[in-house]
Amino acid sequence: MTIKELAKLANTSTATVSLVLNGKWQKMVRPDIAKKVQELSKQHNFTLNIAGRSLVMQRNFRVAVCAGSSLIDHPVMGAYSFHEQLGIISAELSKSSYSIDIIRQDNYENEIEGLGCRLQSNCDGVIFLSPVASKIKPLLEKLALKMPYVVVDSDLKNRSFNYIYTDMTSSVKNIITSLIKKGHKRIGIIRGESSNERFEQKLDGYKKALSLSKIKYLPEFVLADYLEDSFLKGYLAAKKILAMQKPPTAIFCTDNCCGIGFIQYANKNKINIPGDIELVGFGDEAISMFSTPRLTYLKRPVREMAKKAVEILLEWIEGKNGYEPLRYEFKEELIIQETAFFKV
Amino acid sequence: MTIKELAKLANTSTATVSLVLNGKWQKMVRPDIAKKVQELSKQHNFTLNIAGRSLVMQRNFRVAVCAGSSLIDHPVMGAYSFHEQLGIISAELSKSSYSIDIIRQDNYENEIEGLGCRLQSNCDGVIFLSPVASKIKPLLEKLALKMPYVVVDSDLKNRSFNYIYTDMTSSVKNIITSLIKKGHKRIGIIRGESSNERFEQKLDGYKKALSLSKIKYLPEFVLADYLEDSFLKGYLAAKKILAMQKPPTAIFCTDNCCGIGFIQYANKNKINIPGDIELVGFGDEAISMFSTPRLTYLKRPVREMAKKAVEILLEWIEGKNGYEPLRYEFKEELIIQETAFFKV
DNA sequence: CTGAAAGCGCTTACAG
DNA sequence: CTGAAAGCGCTTACAG
């Protein structure tokens, strides 16, 4: 069924039907005609054809979601955030009858033209999920997108871009400071993530906290080996740490997966957490309860960031006013479970 | 840039450009002209406008994915499969430049018209993810979709529908039989899922295995209380079971989350798994390694099913031949980790 | 307040 | 082999 047929049934023109169905009829269409159109439309379960609308409105009702393909391909370990975000983004967009295009984005340098052209001709907006800041910035500059975009979960530190982020450095600084206040003097940090840049941000926070409290920074307490498997990283780091003559009394894992690996090794070797060693993770809610004891961790606001991204993107797409660059900060939240206790 | 402009640049007509860019030019367009068009198109990063194509081809380049909204809204516990599948589906579709529409499908009875009309006017095909068989069947009959669809992960037991499934009854039967062969005579089963129908299928397999081996079915070994939280279900079931005077020597958890809950309780109460009690789970790979000991489980081929669904759906959408009803079976696979050991 | 008409960017018969 | 033209289903000036 098309708008033409519906117009015929309602004994009016397609223009009138279009106005009514798009809610733009006030003061333009006689109320009785509007009502009739609405009733007929409901009765026949009529929906405006999206291709027709797209063509004339120069809008595609599609939003692109760009993410590294490792996130898309290997949803098993540590990449849970991406799937949470994808679910939320698609559900939110669906409410406004937008659909999503998943775009794999790995080789930032080589695919600029392809990506730009693909985005430009298919989508109304773009969401970049957790890109590496130092790579997405030149890409955005080169792309010079004419459509709205938002970068989610990367602190681009430049107000001319649109991004939603958390200040991981200060989150980590605060948590390490709390550990110090509790009496810990020997605090370790284990790298869980594969991204060097992200780890550096957290390590900065760690260093700042130590230096503020005049605690000496010990390189052997930083376990930053590169390994694909975050869980295994935690497991092996635990082995290394617990073999030390004077091991740390508290550990910060930069990723929950890694924290769970740590716990698994500790359990096997009868190390008591939090009795012998306190442990704090960082990441999703998702897997944080699957260990014994349950992980105390800084919860990342991944869902909130995704939701916000859709909200502002749609506002920009549907508004006619253009938009100001947007920088929006979310905060990590401390979730106290069983591997460490704090006074808040 | 439009096809018109490109045609002008190439000094030819839009018809010719369209043929070339769609790969239909062989024996219709002079090779030198075709080459010129291809070069110009590449040079200008030209892509055919999808709205224009959609309208004239009567195709939307969109596929709907229907799923219960609890899966979409609460990705934390036990609903991991959905997110794995969503990621795979969207990535696969994206390769063919289709985008996806997420549709929440909860109240099967009341939204038939809305759903049907929405699907019909926006999408070229539909994927139903893990619907309840007894509800999706009447819905499909009433909808009488004119477009291709596939039901993923529900055994509809009716060859007139299109569905991809696993035979959970026989998977469970086999695993229980293996436990019996290993010497277990007291085997418990714990319900992890919220869907009654799915649990019944597994329970059937459990009963069949017992009956084949002439082992008496004991209702107290079936822990099928309803609880939202699968993890907690496992935890509480463990408490109940381990308080029995003669508890089972092996447990089958119908969901991995539930298995991990069981392990957590056992660990806290110094019950040795697999020494005191062997444990087998059922579900995703995703969370199966986050426990100590790691869960032995039947792995569901969720990703494989999703990939297959997209493959056949696109074949149907892009083919012009209509299609035969399709029924495609996948098998669960036993993954032996640390909570139970089998000879295979 | 209403309707006829132009036009969005394509593809596909159809005439040459 | 090539190009002019119709038409997909809408929205939005524009004329009445």
mmCIF file of N, CA and C in Angstrom, chain A residues 45-52 54-55 59-62 72-77 80 83-84 86-88 90-91 94-95 97-104 113-114 117-118 121-122 231 257 260 263-264 267-268 285-287 289-292 294 303 338, chain B residues 45-52 54-55 59-62 72-77 80 83-84 86-88 90-91 94-95 97-104 113-114 117-118 121-122 231 257 260 263-264 267-268 285-287 289-292 294 303 338:
data_model
loop_
_atom_site.group_PDB
_atom_site.id
_atom_site.type_symbol
_atom_site.label_atom_id
_atom_site.label_comp_id
_atom_site.label_asym_id
_atom_site.label_seq_id
_atom_site.Cartn_x
_atom_site.Cartn_y
_atom_site.Cartn_z
ATOM 1 N N ASN A 45 -2.929 -0.510 8.614
ATOM 2 C CA ASN A 45 -1.555 -0.738 9.061
ATOM 3 C C ASN A 45 -0.556 -0.127 8.094
ATOM 4 N N PHE A 46 -0.857 1.075 7.689
ATOM 5 C CA PHE A 46 -0.010 1.709 6.694
ATOM 6 C C PHE A 46 1.251 2.305 7.312
ATOM 7 N N THR A 47 2.372 2.123 6.643
ATOM 8 C CA THR A 47 3.619 2.788 7.053
ATOM 9 C C THR A 47 4.228 3.448 5.836
ATOM 10 N N LEU A 48 4.734 4.626 6.022
ATOM 11 C CA LEU A 48 5.380 5.315 4.908
ATOM 12 C C LEU A 48 6.590 4.514 4.457
ATOM 13 N N ASN A 49 6.705 4.343 3.190
ATOM 14 C CA ASN A 49 7.843 3.606 2.643
ATOM 15 C C ASN A 49 9.138 4.360 2.901
ATOM 16 N N ILE A 50 10.070 3.632 3.481
ATOM 17 C CA ILE A 50 11.276 4.308 3.949
ATOM 18 C C ILE A 50 12.202 4.693 2.791
ATOM 19 N N ALA A 51 12.157 3.926 1.728
ATOM 20 C CA ALA A 51 13.009 4.256 0.577
ATOM 21 C C ALA A 51 12.525 5.541 -0.092
ATOM 22 N N GLY A 52 11.220 5.672 -0.193
ATOM 23 C CA GLY A 52 10.657 6.889 -0.764
ATOM 24 C C GLY A 52 11.031 8.108 0.071
ATOM 25 N N SER A 54 13.475 8.346 2.186
ATOM 26 C CA SER A 54 14.918 8.544 2.152
ATOM 27 C C SER A 54 15.316 9.381 0.953
ATOM 28 N N LEU A 55 14.793 8.992 -0.180
ATOM 29 C CA LEU A 55 15.221 9.635 -1.410
ATOM 30 C C LEU A 55 14.874 11.118 -1.413
ATOM 31 N N ARG A 59 17.908 11.574 3.327
ATOM 32 C CA ARG A 59 18.358 10.993 4.577
ATOM 33 C C ARG A 59 18.211 9.483 4.474
ATOM 34 N N ASN A 60 19.107 8.771 5.093
ATOM 35 C CA ASN A 60 19.095 7.321 4.895
ATOM 36 C C ASN A 60 18.484 6.516 6.026
ATOM 37 N N PHE A 61 18.255 7.169 7.151
ATOM 38 C CA PHE A 61 17.745 6.461 8.320
ATOM 39 C C PHE A 61 18.645 5.289 8.679
ATOM 40 N N ARG A 62 19.900 5.549 8.530
ATOM 41 C CA ARG A 62 20.918 4.576 8.905
ATOM 42 C C ARG A 62 22.019 5.288 9.664
ATOM 43 N N ILE A 72 34.425 -7.214 16.864
ATOM 44 C CA ILE A 72 33.277 -7.824 16.225
ATOM 45 C C ILE A 72 33.469 -9.334 16.100
ATOM 46 N N ASP A 73 34.702 -9.729 15.793
ATOM 47 C CA ASP A 73 34.949 -11.143 15.528
ATOM 48 C C ASP A 73 35.100 -12.004 16.762
ATOM 49 N N HIS A 74 35.696 -11.487 17.789
ATOM 50 C CA HIS A 74 35.993 -12.321 18.950
ATOM 51 C C HIS A 74 35.297 -11.797 20.189
ATOM 52 N N PRO A 75 34.046 -12.060 20.301
ATOM 53 C CA PRO A 75 33.317 -11.473 21.407
ATOM 54 C C PRO A 75 33.553 -12.195 22.720
ATOM 55 N N VAL A 76 34.499 -13.102 22.759
ATOM 56 C CA VAL A 76 34.570 -13.933 23.943
ATOM 57 C C VAL A 76 35.206 -13.253 25.148
ATOM 58 N N MET A 77 36.460 -12.872 25.002
ATOM 59 C CA MET A 77 37.175 -12.405 26.182
ATOM 60 C C MET A 77 37.400 -10.907 26.199
ATOM 61 N N TYR A 80 33.440 -7.598 25.908
ATOM 62 C CA TYR A 80 32.028 -7.609 26.214
ATOM 63 C C TYR A 80 31.396 -6.222 26.060
ATOM 64 N N HIS A 83 29.763 -5.410 22.788
ATOM 65 C CA HIS A 83 28.475 -6.043 22.508
ATOM 66 C C HIS A 83 27.353 -5.413 23.310
ATOM 67 N N GLU A 84 27.683 -5.028 24.523
ATOM 68 C CA GLU A 84 26.682 -4.289 25.297
ATOM 69 C C GLU A 84 26.312 -3.017 24.561
ATOM 70 N N LEU A 86 26.718 -2.251 21.380
ATOM 71 C CA LEU A 86 26.047 -2.521 20.116
ATOM 72 C C LEU A 86 24.562 -2.792 20.344
ATOM 73 N N GLY A 87 24.268 -3.586 21.360
ATOM 74 C CA GLY A 87 22.873 -3.890 21.676
ATOM 75 C C GLY A 87 22.100 -2.631 22.013
ATOM 76 N N ILE A 88 22.691 -1.810 22.827
ATOM 77 C CA ILE A 88 22.001 -0.593 23.243
ATOM 78 C C ILE A 88 21.837 0.379 22.086
ATOM 79 N N SER A 90 21.735 -0.218 18.885
ATOM 80 C CA SER A 90 20.766 -0.656 17.878
ATOM 81 C C SER A 90 19.348 -0.555 18.404
ATOM 82 N N ALA A 91 19.179 -0.856 19.677
ATOM 83 C CA ALA A 91 17.835 -0.752 20.233
ATOM 84 C C ALA A 91 17.370 0.700 20.269
ATOM 85 N N SER A 94 16.618 1.928 16.806
ATOM 86 C CA SER A 94 15.431 1.283 16.277
ATOM 87 C C SER A 94 14.163 2.020 16.704
ATOM 88 N N LYS A 95 14.190 2.579 17.905
ATOM 89 C CA LYS A 95 13.022 3.340 18.380
ATOM 90 C C LYS A 95 12.677 4.476 17.424
ATOM 91 N N SER A 97 13.333 4.331 14.296
ATOM 92 C CA SER A 97 13.339 3.638 13.008
ATOM 93 C C SER A 97 14.600 3.879 12.175
ATOM 94 N N TYR A 98 15.701 4.005 12.873
ATOM 95 C CA TYR A 98 16.987 3.991 12.180
ATOM 96 C C TYR A 98 17.542 2.579 12.255
ATOM 97 N N SER A 99 18.264 2.188 11.239
ATOM 98 C CA SER A 99 18.936 0.907 11.339
ATOM 99 C C SER A 99 20.441 1.148 11.395
ATOM 100 N N ILE A 100 21.202 0.110 11.702
ATOM 101 C CA ILE A 100 22.633 0.333 11.866
ATOM 102 C C ILE A 100 23.479 -0.454 10.872
ATOM 103 N N ASP A 101 24.571 0.168 10.535
ATOM 104 C CA ASP A 101 25.579 -0.403 9.662
ATOM 105 C C ASP A 101 26.826 -0.644 10.484
ATOM 106 N N ILE A 102 27.271 -1.874 10.553
ATOM 107 C CA ILE A 102 28.505 -2.118 11.293
ATOM 108 C C ILE A 102 29.669 -1.983 10.326
ATOM 109 N N ILE A 103 30.623 -1.167 10.674
ATOM 110 C CA ILE A 103 31.786 -1.001 9.807
ATOM 111 C C ILE A 103 33.043 -1.392 10.561
ATOM 112 N N ARG A 104 33.791 -2.302 9.977
ATOM 113 C CA ARG A 104 35.044 -2.725 10.592
ATOM 114 C C ARG A 104 36.102 -1.711 10.291
ATOM 115 N N GLU A 113 39.617 6.720 2.176
ATOM 116 C CA GLU A 113 38.695 7.046 1.083
ATOM 117 C C GLU A 113 37.486 6.122 1.118
ATOM 118 N N GLY A 114 37.750 4.836 1.208
ATOM 119 C CA GLY A 114 36.654 3.872 1.206
ATOM 120 C C GLY A 114 35.668 4.157 2.317
ATOM 121 N N CYS A 117 33.703 7.490 1.843
ATOM 122 C CA CYS A 117 32.700 7.436 0.795
ATOM 123 C C CYS A 117 31.543 6.555 1.201
ATOM 124 N N ARG A 118 31.865 5.489 1.891
ATOM 125 C CA ARG A 118 30.822 4.589 2.341
ATOM 126 C C ARG A 118 29.918 5.272 3.362
ATOM 127 N N SER A 121 27.683 8.096 1.686
ATOM 128 C CA SER A 121 26.582 7.788 0.783
ATOM 129 C C SER A 121 25.529 6.891 1.405
ATOM 130 N N ASN A 122 25.807 6.321 2.552
ATOM 131 C CA ASN A 122 24.849 5.386 3.122
ATOM 132 C C ASN A 122 24.223 5.834 4.430
ATOM 133 N N PHE A 231 42.713 -12.590 30.354
ATOM 134 C CA PHE A 231 42.533 -13.520 31.473
ATOM 135 C C PHE A 231 43.875 -14.173 31.834
ATOM 136 N N CYS A 257 38.695 -8.958 33.251
ATOM 137 C CA CYS A 257 39.096 -10.296 32.807
ATOM 138 C C CYS A 257 40.406 -10.700 33.452
ATOM 139 N N ILE A 260 40.088 -11.515 37.020
ATOM 140 C CA ILE A 260 39.547 -12.856 37.262
ATOM 141 C C ILE A 260 40.625 -13.910 37.051
ATOM 142 N N ILE A 263 42.593 -13.926 40.232
ATOM 143 C CA ILE A 263 41.886 -14.646 41.301
ATOM 144 C C ILE A 263 42.019 -16.152 41.103
ATOM 145 N N GLN A 264 41.910 -16.569 39.850
ATOM 146 C CA GLN A 264 41.972 -18.006 39.584
ATOM 147 C C GLN A 264 43.327 -18.578 40.031
ATOM 148 N N ASN A 267 43.459 -18.530 43.908
ATOM 149 C CA ASN A 267 42.656 -19.621 44.477
ATOM 150 C C ASN A 267 43.408 -20.940 44.424
ATOM 151 N N LYS A 268 43.987 -21.210 43.270
ATOM 152 C CA LYS A 268 44.683 -22.476 43.099
ATOM 153 C C LYS A 268 45.862 -22.593 44.046
ATOM 154 N N GLU A 285 30.448 -4.497 34.176
ATOM 155 C CA GLU A 285 29.704 -5.196 35.201
ATOM 156 C C GLU A 285 29.639 -6.694 34.853
ATOM 157 N N ALA A 286 29.561 -6.940 33.566
ATOM 158 C CA ALA A 286 29.193 -8.257 33.051
ATOM 159 C C ALA A 286 29.824 -9.447 33.749
ATOM 160 N N ILE A 287 31.148 -9.490 33.786
ATOM 161 C CA ILE A 287 31.787 -10.704 34.265
ATOM 162 C C ILE A 287 32.291 -10.574 35.686
ATOM 163 N N MET A 289 31.013 -10.770 38.496
ATOM 164 C CA MET A 289 30.520 -11.591 39.601
ATOM 165 C C MET A 289 30.822 -13.066 39.419
ATOM 166 N N PHE A 290 31.536 -13.382 38.376
ATOM 167 C CA PHE A 290 31.757 -14.790 38.077
ATOM 168 C C PHE A 290 32.980 -15.380 38.760
ATOM 169 N N SER A 291 33.486 -14.717 39.751
ATOM 170 C CA SER A 291 34.651 -15.286 40.412
ATOM 171 C C SER A 291 34.355 -15.439 41.898
ATOM 172 N N THR A 292 35.133 -16.257 42.546
ATOM 173 C CA THR A 292 35.053 -16.379 43.992
ATOM 174 C C THR A 292 36.416 -15.981 44.527
ATOM 175 N N ARG A 294 34.064 -12.374 44.603
ATOM 176 C CA ARG A 294 33.651 -11.449 43.539
ATOM 177 C C ARG A 294 34.519 -10.207 43.537
ATOM 178 N N ARG A 303 27.378 1.465 28.963
ATOM 179 C CA ARG A 303 26.014 1.557 28.454
ATOM 180 C C ARG A 303 25.563 3.008 28.423
ATOM 181 N N GLU A 338 33.915 -8.238 46.796
ATOM 182 C CA GLU A 338 34.567 -9.020 47.853
ATOM 183 C C GLU A 338 36.095 -9.058 47.827
ATOM 184 N N ASN B 45 35.676 8.083 -5.841
ATOM 185 C CA ASN B 45 35.100 7.379 -4.698
ATOM 186 C C ASN B 45 33.589 7.354 -4.774
ATOM 187 N N PHE B 46 33.099 7.075 -5.936
ATOM 188 C CA PHE B 46 31.657 7.115 -6.138
ATOM 189 C C PHE B 46 30.976 5.847 -5.622
ATOM 190 N N THR B 47 29.871 6.029 -4.936
ATOM 191 C CA THR B 47 29.037 4.892 -4.535
ATOM 192 C C THR B 47 27.615 5.177 -4.961
ATOM 193 N N LEU B 48 26.938 4.179 -5.450
ATOM 194 C CA LEU B 48 25.549 4.364 -5.833
ATOM 195 C C LEU B 48 24.727 4.706 -4.595
ATOM 196 N N ASN B 49 23.919 5.693 -4.706
ATOM 197 C CA ASN B 49 23.064 6.103 -3.590
ATOM 198 C C ASN B 49 22.069 5.002 -3.258
ATOM 199 N N ILE B 50 22.076 4.633 -1.992
ATOM 200 C CA ILE B 50 21.295 3.461 -1.606
ATOM 201 C C ILE B 50 19.799 3.751 -1.594
ATOM 202 N N ALA B 51 19.424 4.986 -1.341
ATOM 203 C CA ALA B 51 17.997 5.318 -1.337
ATOM 204 C C ALA B 51 17.437 5.236 -2.760
ATOM 205 N N GLY B 52 18.204 5.726 -3.705
ATOM 206 C CA GLY B 52 17.777 5.632 -5.098
ATOM 207 C C GLY B 52 17.616 4.196 -5.534
ATOM 208 N N SER B 54 17.210 1.601 -3.609
ATOM 209 C CA SER B 54 16.136 0.975 -2.847
ATOM 210 C C SER B 54 14.795 1.213 -3.524
ATOM 211 N N LEU B 55 14.571 2.452 -3.867
ATOM 212 C CA LEU B 55 13.261 2.820 -4.377
ATOM 213 C C LEU B 55 12.964 2.107 -5.690
ATOM 214 N N ARG B 59 13.732 -2.742 -2.880
ATOM 215 C CA ARG B 59 14.439 -3.474 -1.840
ATOM 216 C C ARG B 59 15.005 -2.466 -0.855
ATOM 217 N N ASN B 60 15.065 -2.820 0.408
ATOM 218 C CA ASN B 60 15.475 -1.833 1.404
ATOM 219 C C ASN B 60 16.905 -1.977 1.886
ATOM 220 N N PHE B 61 17.536 -3.074 1.555
ATOM 221 C CA PHE B 61 18.877 -3.339 2.069
ATOM 222 C C PHE B 61 18.909 -3.247 3.592
ATOM 223 N N ARG B 62 17.878 -3.751 4.153
ATOM 224 C CA ARG B 62 17.768 -3.840 5.610
ATOM 225 C C ARG B 62 17.231 -5.204 5.977
ATOM 226 N N ILE B 72 17.776 -7.697 24.823
ATOM 227 C CA ILE B 72 18.379 -6.451 24.384
ATOM 228 C C ILE B 72 18.710 -5.561 25.581
ATOM 229 N N ASP B 73 17.813 -5.552 26.560
ATOM 230 C CA ASP B 73 17.978 -4.624 27.673
ATOM 231 C C ASP B 73 18.975 -5.068 28.735
ATOM 232 N N HIS B 74 19.036 -6.341 29.001
ATOM 233 C CA HIS B 74 19.874 -6.803 30.111
ATOM 234 C C HIS B 74 20.943 -7.752 29.631
ATOM 235 N N PRO B 75 21.986 -7.222 29.054
ATOM 236 C CA PRO B 75 22.979 -8.096 28.465
ATOM 237 C C PRO B 75 23.899 -8.730 29.486
ATOM 238 N N VAL B 76 23.601 -8.552 30.763
ATOM 239 C CA VAL B 76 24.602 -8.974 31.726
ATOM 240 C C VAL B 76 24.654 -10.478 31.962
ATOM 241 N N MET B 77 23.556 -11.027 32.428
ATOM 242 C CA MET B 77 23.636 -12.409 32.867
ATOM 243 C C MET B 77 22.939 -13.376 31.916
ATOM 244 N N TYR B 80 24.268 -13.665 26.904
ATOM 245 C CA TYR B 80 25.440 -13.365 26.104
ATOM 246 C C TYR B 80 25.287 -13.830 24.658
ATOM 247 N N HIS B 83 24.069 -11.347 22.155
ATOM 248 C CA HIS B 83 25.003 -10.316 21.728
ATOM 249 C C HIS B 83 26.056 -10.864 20.776
ATOM 250 N N GLU B 84 26.452 -12.089 21.025
ATOM 251 C CA GLU B 84 27.361 -12.712 20.074
ATOM 252 C C GLU B 84 26.697 -12.780 18.705
ATOM 253 N N LEU B 86 24.139 -11.065 17.557
ATOM 254 C CA LEU B 86 23.902 -9.743 16.993
ATOM 255 C C LEU B 86 25.160 -9.214 16.312
ATOM 256 N N GLY B 87 26.286 -9.378 16.983
ATOM 257 C CA GLY B 87 27.552 -8.921 16.410
ATOM 258 C C GLY B 87 27.846 -9.615 15.097
ATOM 259 N N ILE B 88 27.665 -10.903 15.080
ATOM 260 C CA ILE B 88 27.959 -11.664 13.870
ATOM 261 C C ILE B 88 26.996 -11.322 12.746
ATOM 262 N N SER B 90 25.258 -8.628 12.263
ATOM 263 C CA SER B 90 25.441 -7.295 11.701
ATOM 264 C C SER B 90 26.710 -7.214 10.870
ATOM 265 N N ALA B 91 27.740 -7.896 11.327
ATOM 266 C CA ALA B 91 28.982 -7.869 10.559
ATOM 267 C C ALA B 91 28.804 -8.571 9.214
ATOM 268 N N SER B 94 26.677 -6.491 6.918
ATOM 269 C CA SER B 94 27.385 -5.301 6.500
ATOM 270 C C SER B 94 28.265 -5.567 5.276
ATOM 271 N N LYS B 95 28.798 -6.781 5.192
ATOM 272 C CA LYS B 95 29.615 -7.137 4.037
ATOM 273 C C LYS B 95 28.844 -6.963 2.731
ATOM 274 N N SER B 97 26.472 -4.837 2.421
ATOM 275 C CA SER B 97 25.900 -3.503 2.596
ATOM 276 C C SER B 97 24.423 -3.497 2.986
ATOM 277 N N TYR B 98 24.054 -4.478 3.766
ATOM 278 C CA TYR B 98 22.740 -4.436 4.399
ATOM 279 C C TYR B 98 22.924 -3.890 5.808
ATOM 280 N N SER B 99 21.916 -3.179 6.283
ATOM 281 C CA SER B 99 21.986 -2.767 7.673
ATOM 282 C C SER B 99 20.910 -3.501 8.448
ATOM 283 N N ILE B 100 20.966 -3.398 9.771
ATOM 284 C CA ILE B 100 20.006 -4.168 10.556
ATOM 285 C C ILE B 100 19.082 -3.295 11.378
ATOM 286 N N ASP B 101 17.892 -3.807 11.546
ATOM 287 C CA ASP B 101 16.850 -3.215 12.366
ATOM 288 C C ASP B 101 16.601 -4.130 13.544
ATOM 289 N N ILE B 102 16.804 -3.633 14.736
ATOM 290 C CA ILE B 102 16.505 -4.464 15.894
ATOM 291 C C ILE B 102 15.046 -4.273 16.271
ATOM 292 N N ILE B 103 14.318 -5.340 16.366
ATOM 293 C CA ILE B 103 12.912 -5.224 16.747
ATOM 294 C C ILE B 103 12.665 -6.005 18.029
ATOM 295 N N ARG B 104 12.116 -5.322 19.010
ATOM 296 C CA ARG B 104 11.792 -5.982 20.273
ATOM 297 C C ARG B 104 10.510 -6.748 20.101
ATOM 298 N N GLU B 113 -0.089 -7.021 14.006
ATOM 299 C CA GLU B 113 -0.258 -6.071 12.907
ATOM 300 C C GLU B 113 0.936 -5.125 12.839
ATOM 301 N N GLY B 114 1.246 -4.550 13.969
ATOM 302 C CA GLY B 114 2.352 -3.595 14.000
ATOM 303 C C GLY B 114 3.617 -4.214 13.453
ATOM 304 N N CYS B 117 3.491 -5.081 9.651
ATOM 305 C CA CYS B 117 3.537 -3.923 8.780
ATOM 306 C C CYS B 117 4.912 -3.301 8.809
ATOM 307 N N ARG B 118 5.483 -3.290 9.981
ATOM 308 C CA ARG B 118 6.821 -2.717 10.101
ATOM 309 C C ARG B 118 7.828 -3.517 9.299
ATOM 310 N N SER B 121 7.292 -3.090 5.403
ATOM 311 C CA SER B 121 7.587 -1.859 4.688
ATOM 312 C C SER B 121 9.037 -1.409 4.840
ATOM 313 N N ASN B 122 9.759 -2.022 5.733
ATOM 314 C CA ASN B 122 11.118 -1.546 5.961
ATOM 315 C C ASN B 122 12.211 -2.528 5.580
ATOM 316 N N PHE B 231 22.480 -17.306 37.628
ATOM 317 C CA PHE B 231 23.632 -17.506 38.493
ATOM 318 C C PHE B 231 23.176 -17.874 39.907
ATOM 319 N N CYS B 257 25.767 -20.066 33.233
ATOM 320 C CA CYS B 257 25.703 -19.105 34.333
ATOM 321 C C CYS B 257 25.342 -19.814 35.618
ATOM 322 N N ILE B 260 28.111 -21.781 37.006
ATOM 323 C CA ILE B 260 29.114 -20.980 37.706
ATOM 324 C C ILE B 260 28.609 -20.600 39.094
ATOM 325 N N ILE B 263 29.277 -23.603 41.213
ATOM 326 C CA ILE B 263 30.687 -23.694 41.593
ATOM 327 C C ILE B 263 31.003 -22.713 42.719
ATOM 328 N N GLN B 264 30.431 -21.535 42.613
ATOM 329 C CA GLN B 264 30.738 -20.536 43.623
ATOM 330 C C GLN B 264 30.288 -21.006 45.013
ATOM 331 N N ASN B 267 32.620 -23.890 46.126
ATOM 332 C CA ASN B 267 33.918 -23.374 46.572
ATOM 333 C C ASN B 267 33.833 -22.825 47.993
ATOM 334 N N LYS B 268 32.814 -22.056 48.233
ATOM 335 C CA LYS B 268 32.673 -21.444 49.556
ATOM 336 C C LYS B 268 32.502 -22.492 50.633
ATOM 337 N N GLU B 285 30.450 -20.358 25.049
ATOM 338 C CA GLU B 285 31.860 -20.402 25.371
ATOM 339 C C GLU B 285 32.201 -19.245 26.334
ATOM 340 N N ALA B 286 31.525 -18.138 26.096
ATOM 341 C CA ALA B 286 31.914 -16.864 26.697
ATOM 342 C C ALA B 286 32.357 -16.909 28.156
ATOM 343 N N ILE B 287 31.492 -17.385 29.024
ATOM 344 C CA ILE B 287 31.799 -17.243 30.441
ATOM 345 C C ILE B 287 32.305 -18.536 31.050
ATOM 346 N N MET B 289 35.020 -20.020 31.178
ATOM 347 C CA MET B 289 36.351 -20.173 31.772
ATOM 348 C C MET B 289 36.560 -19.280 32.979
ATOM 349 N N PHE B 290 35.516 -18.583 33.363
ATOM 350 C CA PHE B 290 35.687 -17.621 34.447
ATOM 351 C C PHE B 290 35.471 -18.219 35.825
ATOM 352 N N SER B 291 35.528 -19.514 35.946
ATOM 353 C CA SER B 291 35.339 -20.085 37.269
ATOM 354 C C SER B 291 36.538 -20.961 37.604
ATOM 355 N N THR B 292 36.692 -21.237 38.874
ATOM 356 C CA THR B 292 37.703 -22.192 39.309
ATOM 357 C C THR B 292 36.965 -23.308 40.004
ATOM 358 N N ARG B 294 37.370 -24.601 35.914
ATOM 359 C CA ARG B 294 36.662 -24.213 34.694
ATOM 360 C C ARG B 294 35.607 -25.256 34.326
ATOM 361 N N ARG B 303 27.129 -18.967 17.299
ATOM 362 C CA ARG B 303 27.704 -18.155 16.235
ATOM 363 C C ARG B 303 27.481 -18.810 14.882
ATOM 364 N N GLU B 338 37.366 -28.533 33.401
ATOM 365 C CA GLU B 338 37.857 -29.078 34.675
ATOM 366 C C GLU B 338 36.797 -29.579 35.645
#
